[in-house]
Structures are given as structure tokens and as C-alpha cells.
Short mmCIF file of C-alpha atoms in Angstrom, two decimals:
data_model
loop_
_atom_site.label_atom_id
_atom_site.label_comp_id
_atom_site.label_asym_id
_atom_site.label_seq_id
_atom_site.Cartn_x
_atom_site.Cartn_y
_atom_site.Cartn_z
CA MET A 1 -202.31 -83.28 164.26
CA LYS A 2 -205.29 -81.03 163.75
CA SER A 3 -206.86 -82.56 166.80
CA LEU A 4 -203.81 -81.60 168.84
CA LEU A 5 -203.80 -78.06 167.50
CA GLY A 6 -207.44 -77.86 168.36
CA PHE A 7 -206.62 -78.14 172.02
CA ILE A 8 -204.31 -75.07 171.83
CA THR A 9 -206.40 -72.06 172.66
CA PRO A 10 -205.66 -68.53 171.41
CA ALA A 11 -204.44 -67.62 174.87
CA THR A 12 -201.96 -70.42 174.71
CA TRP A 13 -200.76 -69.20 171.34
CA TYR A 14 -200.44 -65.72 172.76
CA VAL A 15 -198.36 -66.94 175.67
CA ALA A 16 -196.21 -69.01 173.36
CA VAL A 17 -195.58 -66.05 171.08
CA ILE A 18 -194.68 -63.84 174.04
CA ALA A 19 -192.36 -66.54 175.38
CA ALA A 20 -190.68 -66.83 172.00
CA VAL A 21 -190.25 -63.08 171.79
CA VAL A 22 -188.85 -62.93 175.33
CA LEU A 23 -186.52 -65.82 174.60
CA GLY A 24 -185.34 -64.12 171.42
CA LEU A 25 -184.77 -60.85 173.24
CA HIS A 26 -182.93 -62.67 176.00
CA LEU A 27 -180.72 -64.49 173.54
CA ASN A 28 -180.09 -61.26 171.67
CA TRP A 29 -179.30 -59.45 174.93
CA GLN A 30 -177.05 -62.30 176.01
CA ASP A 31 -175.15 -62.07 172.75
CA GLY A 32 -174.86 -58.30 173.14
CA TYR A 33 -173.80 -58.66 176.77
CA SER A 34 -171.14 -61.21 175.89
CA GLU A 35 -169.91 -59.06 173.04
CA GLY A 36 -169.87 -55.93 175.25
CA LEU A 37 -168.12 -57.79 178.04
CA ALA A 38 -165.47 -59.09 175.68
CA LYS A 39 -164.99 -55.62 174.22
CA ALA A 40 -164.76 -54.05 177.68
CA GLN A 41 -162.28 -56.68 178.80
CA ALA A 42 -160.18 -56.12 175.68
CA GLU A 43 -160.25 -52.35 176.15
CA GLY A 44 -159.43 -52.74 179.84
CA GLN A 45 -156.52 -55.03 179.04
CA THR A 46 -155.27 -52.52 176.47
CA ALA A 47 -155.54 -49.72 179.01
CA ILE A 48 -153.65 -51.78 181.60
CA THR A 49 -150.96 -52.60 179.05
CA ASN A 50 -150.64 -48.92 178.13
CA LEU A 51 -150.41 -47.94 181.80
CA ARG A 52 -147.72 -50.54 182.35
CA LEU A 53 -145.80 -49.21 179.36
CA GLU A 54 -146.16 -45.63 180.59
CA TYR A 55 -145.04 -46.67 184.07
CA SER A 56 -142.05 -48.53 182.66
CA GLU A 57 -141.15 -45.54 180.51
CA GLU A 58 -141.47 -43.19 183.47
CA GLN A 59 -139.27 -45.46 185.58
CA ARG A 60 -136.72 -45.56 182.78
CA ARG A 61 -136.71 -41.76 182.54
CA ILE A 62 -136.29 -41.48 186.31
CA ALA A 63 -133.45 -44.01 186.24
CA ASP A 64 -131.77 -42.16 183.36
CA ALA A 65 -132.15 -38.81 185.12
CA THR A 66 -130.79 -40.26 188.37
CA SER A 67 -127.88 -41.84 186.54
CA GLU A 68 -127.09 -38.56 184.77
CA THR A 69 -127.31 -36.63 188.04
CA LEU A 70 -124.96 -39.07 189.75
CA LYS A 71 -122.61 -38.92 186.79
CA GLN A 72 -122.50 -35.12 186.91
CA ALA A 73 -122.02 -35.17 190.69
CA ASN A 74 -119.15 -37.65 190.37
CA GLU A 75 -117.54 -35.58 187.63
CA LYS A 76 -117.85 -32.44 189.74
CA LEU A 77 -116.43 -34.24 192.78
CA ARG A 78 -113.52 -35.58 190.74
CA ALA A 79 -112.83 -32.12 189.35
CA GLU A 80 -112.90 -30.61 192.86
CA GLN A 81 -110.58 -33.33 194.14
CA GLU A 82 -108.16 -32.76 191.28
CA ARG A 83 -108.26 -29.01 191.87
CA GLY A 84 -107.73 -29.55 195.59
CA SER A 85 -104.78 -31.84 194.93
CA LEU A 86 -103.32 -29.26 192.56
CA LEU A 87 -103.65 -26.49 195.15
CA VAL A 88 -102.05 -28.69 197.81
CA THR A 89 -99.18 -29.50 195.48
CA GLN A 90 -98.73 -25.83 194.56
CA LEU A 91 -98.72 -24.84 198.23
CA ALA A 92 -96.20 -27.57 199.09
CA ASP A 93 -93.96 -26.40 196.23
CA ALA A 94 -94.25 -22.79 197.43
CA LYS A 95 -93.39 -23.74 201.02
CA GLU A 96 -90.38 -25.71 199.80
CA ALA A 97 -89.23 -22.69 197.79
CA PHE A 98 -89.65 -20.45 200.85
CA ARG A 99 -87.63 -22.88 202.96
CA LYS A 100 -84.81 -22.98 200.41
CA ASN A 101 -84.81 -19.18 200.31
CA THR A 102 -84.61 -19.07 204.11
CA ASP A 103 -81.69 -21.49 204.13
CA THR A 104 -79.89 -19.38 201.53
CA LEU A 105 -80.47 -16.14 203.44
CA ASN A 106 -79.44 -17.69 206.76
CA GLY A 107 -76.18 -18.69 205.11
CA GLU A 108 -75.50 -15.03 204.31
CA ILE A 109 -76.26 -13.58 207.75
CA ALA A 110 -72.79 -14.09 209.20
CA ARG A 111 -71.15 -12.48 206.17
CA VAL A 112 -73.35 -9.39 206.08
CA THR A 113 -73.25 -8.79 209.85
CA THR A 114 -69.51 -9.24 210.45
CA LEU A 115 -67.56 -7.06 208.02
CA TYR A 116 -68.24 -3.89 206.08
CA ARG A 117 -66.39 -1.51 203.72
CA ARG A 118 -66.38 2.26 204.03
CA THR A 119 -66.07 2.49 200.22
CA LEU A 120 -65.85 -0.01 197.39
CA LYS A 121 -62.08 0.40 197.38
CA SER A 122 -61.67 0.20 201.15
CA ALA A 123 -60.55 -2.95 202.91
CA PRO A 124 -63.15 -4.87 204.93
CA GLU A 125 -63.40 -3.82 208.57
CA PRO A 126 -65.20 -5.38 211.53
CA LEU A 127 -68.77 -4.20 211.60
CA PRO A 128 -69.39 -1.93 214.59
CA ALA A 129 -71.65 -3.50 217.16
CA ALA A 130 -75.19 -2.17 217.15
CA VAL A 131 -77.05 -1.79 220.40
CA PHE A 132 -80.68 -2.85 220.34
CA THR A 133 -82.47 -1.66 223.42
CA ALA A 134 -85.01 -3.67 225.35
CA GLY A 135 -87.62 -1.21 224.11
CA PHE A 136 -86.62 -1.90 220.51
CA VAL A 137 -87.00 -5.64 221.05
CA ARG A 138 -90.33 -5.14 222.83
CA VAL A 139 -91.75 -3.08 219.97
CA TRP A 140 -90.37 -5.55 217.42
CA ASN A 141 -91.94 -8.53 219.18
CA THR A 142 -95.26 -6.76 219.74
CA ALA A 143 -95.45 -5.88 216.04
CA ASN A 144 -95.00 -9.59 215.29
CA GLY A 145 -97.65 -10.68 217.77
CA ILE A 146 -95.21 -11.77 220.48
CA SER A 147 -96.09 -10.45 223.92
CA ALA A 148 -93.26 -12.05 225.91
CA SER A 149 -90.70 -9.51 227.03
CA VAL A 150 -86.99 -10.04 226.41
CA PRO A 151 -84.84 -9.43 229.51
CA SER A 152 -82.16 -6.83 229.07
CA GLN A 153 -78.50 -7.75 229.29
CA GLN A 154 -78.05 -5.84 232.56
CA ALA A 155 -81.19 -7.33 234.10
CA ALA A 156 -80.02 -10.80 233.14
CA SER A 157 -76.65 -10.16 234.80
CA GLY A 158 -78.32 -9.16 238.06
CA ALA A 159 -77.56 -5.44 237.87
CA ALA A 160 -80.24 -3.14 239.19
CA ALA A 161 -82.29 -1.38 236.56
CA PRO A 162 -82.42 2.41 236.74
CA THR A 163 -85.50 3.91 238.32
CA ASP A 164 -85.61 7.26 236.54
CA GLY A 165 -89.00 6.69 234.92
CA ALA A 166 -91.47 4.04 233.89
CA GLY A 167 -89.78 3.56 230.51
CA ALA A 168 -86.23 3.52 231.80
CA ALA A 169 -85.90 -0.26 231.36
CA ASP A 170 -86.62 0.16 227.65
CA SER A 171 -83.29 1.99 227.33
CA LEU A 172 -81.20 -0.95 228.50
CA ASP A 173 -79.14 -3.04 226.11
CA SER A 174 -81.17 -6.12 225.19
CA GLY A 175 -78.13 -8.13 224.15
CA VAL A 176 -79.73 -8.81 220.78
CA THR A 177 -77.22 -8.67 217.94
CA GLN A 178 -77.59 -7.65 214.31
CA ALA A 179 -77.33 -11.29 213.28
CA LEU A 180 -80.20 -12.24 215.59
CA VAL A 181 -82.40 -9.44 214.27
CA LEU A 182 -81.71 -10.36 210.67
CA GLY A 183 -82.23 -14.07 211.37
CA ASN A 184 -85.54 -13.29 213.03
CA GLN A 185 -86.63 -11.24 210.03
CA VAL A 186 -85.66 -14.03 207.62
CA ARG A 187 -87.68 -16.55 209.63
CA ASN A 188 -90.66 -14.19 209.86
CA GLY A 189 -90.43 -13.57 206.13
CA GLU A 190 -90.77 -17.30 205.46
CA LEU A 191 -93.80 -17.56 207.76
CA HIS A 192 -95.45 -14.51 206.21
CA SER A 193 -94.83 -15.82 202.69
CA THR A 194 -96.36 -19.18 203.64
CA CYS A 195 -99.45 -17.51 205.13
CA ARG A 196 -99.80 -15.32 202.05
CA ALA A 197 -99.55 -18.34 199.75
CA GLN A 198 -102.15 -20.23 201.80
CA LEU A 199 -104.50 -17.24 201.71
CA ASN A 200 -104.08 -16.87 197.94
CA ARG A 201 -104.85 -20.57 197.42
CA LEU A 202 -107.93 -20.26 199.63
CA ILE A 203 -109.13 -17.23 197.66
CA ASP A 204 -108.60 -19.10 194.38
CA TRP A 205 -110.55 -22.08 195.73
CA THR A 206 -113.43 -19.88 196.92
CA LEU A 207 -113.65 -17.91 193.67
CA ASN A 208 -113.60 -21.05 191.53
CA ALA A 209 -116.20 -22.75 193.73
CA SER A 210 -118.58 -19.78 193.34
CA ASN A 211 -118.37 -19.86 189.52
#
């Protein structure tokens, strides 16, 4: 054994010692590298897991917010539809009431345009005929947005109209009776009431929508 050790020179021992030190450092570094790699992988996996959890939570919040927004929109739409249906029903009821009122008033026209009493104690007498000139009818129609002229009774019969001025034809008898005038007013009253009701419903709708 001593003879074998005798062949090992100091340089050889030096190299061997250096090799042992290098090997030890390498093994120590390898252990540290493996430990660091494992730690980094574990931390990376933890970070990935946390990111996945945060992403899932964010997606859940977005889904909840979207669901709540849709729910509120549906509730608002349903409320608007119910309010619209209510306004339509109210308008239909109003128009029906106007029509019934028109029917009632039309039923009274003949009575209030046929006979009259001079006093409460007087007997009924035939109502004197009222003459409504063509000019009266023209003004009446124009006020109601009707531009068509109504031919006078004389013009309709073929008689020549007087030529004593541009407005002479307005003085002719139009042939319109009291019953016709009153019936026209009753019909116009129904139309005006319907338009007023529609406008009021539209105003209510607009005011409620802006609140």
C-alpha cells in the first residue's frame, strides 16, 4: 500500500484535492439548483392557480353584473309595456265614453231643433227656421280645417247668383239646417275630445319616461 502511495506525487494529490472540491461544489450547486427549481416551479404553479382563481372570480362578477343589468332592463321593459297597455286601455275607454256621449246627444238633436216654448207655461211651437248663409258655412268649415266650399241652395238649384260684389255669394242661403249644424258640432266635439285624450296620454307617457 505504501508502495502505491509512493507513486502518487504531490501534484497528483493537489489535483485530486481540487477535483474533490470541484465535485463537492458541483454536487452542492446541483442540490441548490434542484431545490431552487422546485421552489420556482411551486411558486409559479401557485401564481398560475391564483391567476386562474382571479380570472374565474372576474368572470363571475362580469356574469353577475350582466345578469343584473339584463334583469333590470327586462323589469323596465315590462313596466313600460304594462304602462303602455294601461294607457291604451284608458284611451279606448275614453273613446268609448265619447262615442256613447255622441250617440246620446244625436238622439236629442231632433227634439231640441223642432219645437220651442216662448215661456215655461207656453205650449210647444214649431221652431222657426234659421237661415245659415253660405258665408256662415264657409267660415264654420274653415275654422274646423275644412276648405271645401258648400254650394248655396240657390246655386244648387241652378239660379244665377247675384253679382253685386265679390262677397255676394256668401249671403245666399246654404240650405244647412239647425239640426245639421248641431249634429256637426256634436261630431266635432267627439273628435276634439278624442284628440285631447290622446294628447294627454302622450304627455303622461313622456313625463313618466323622463323621470
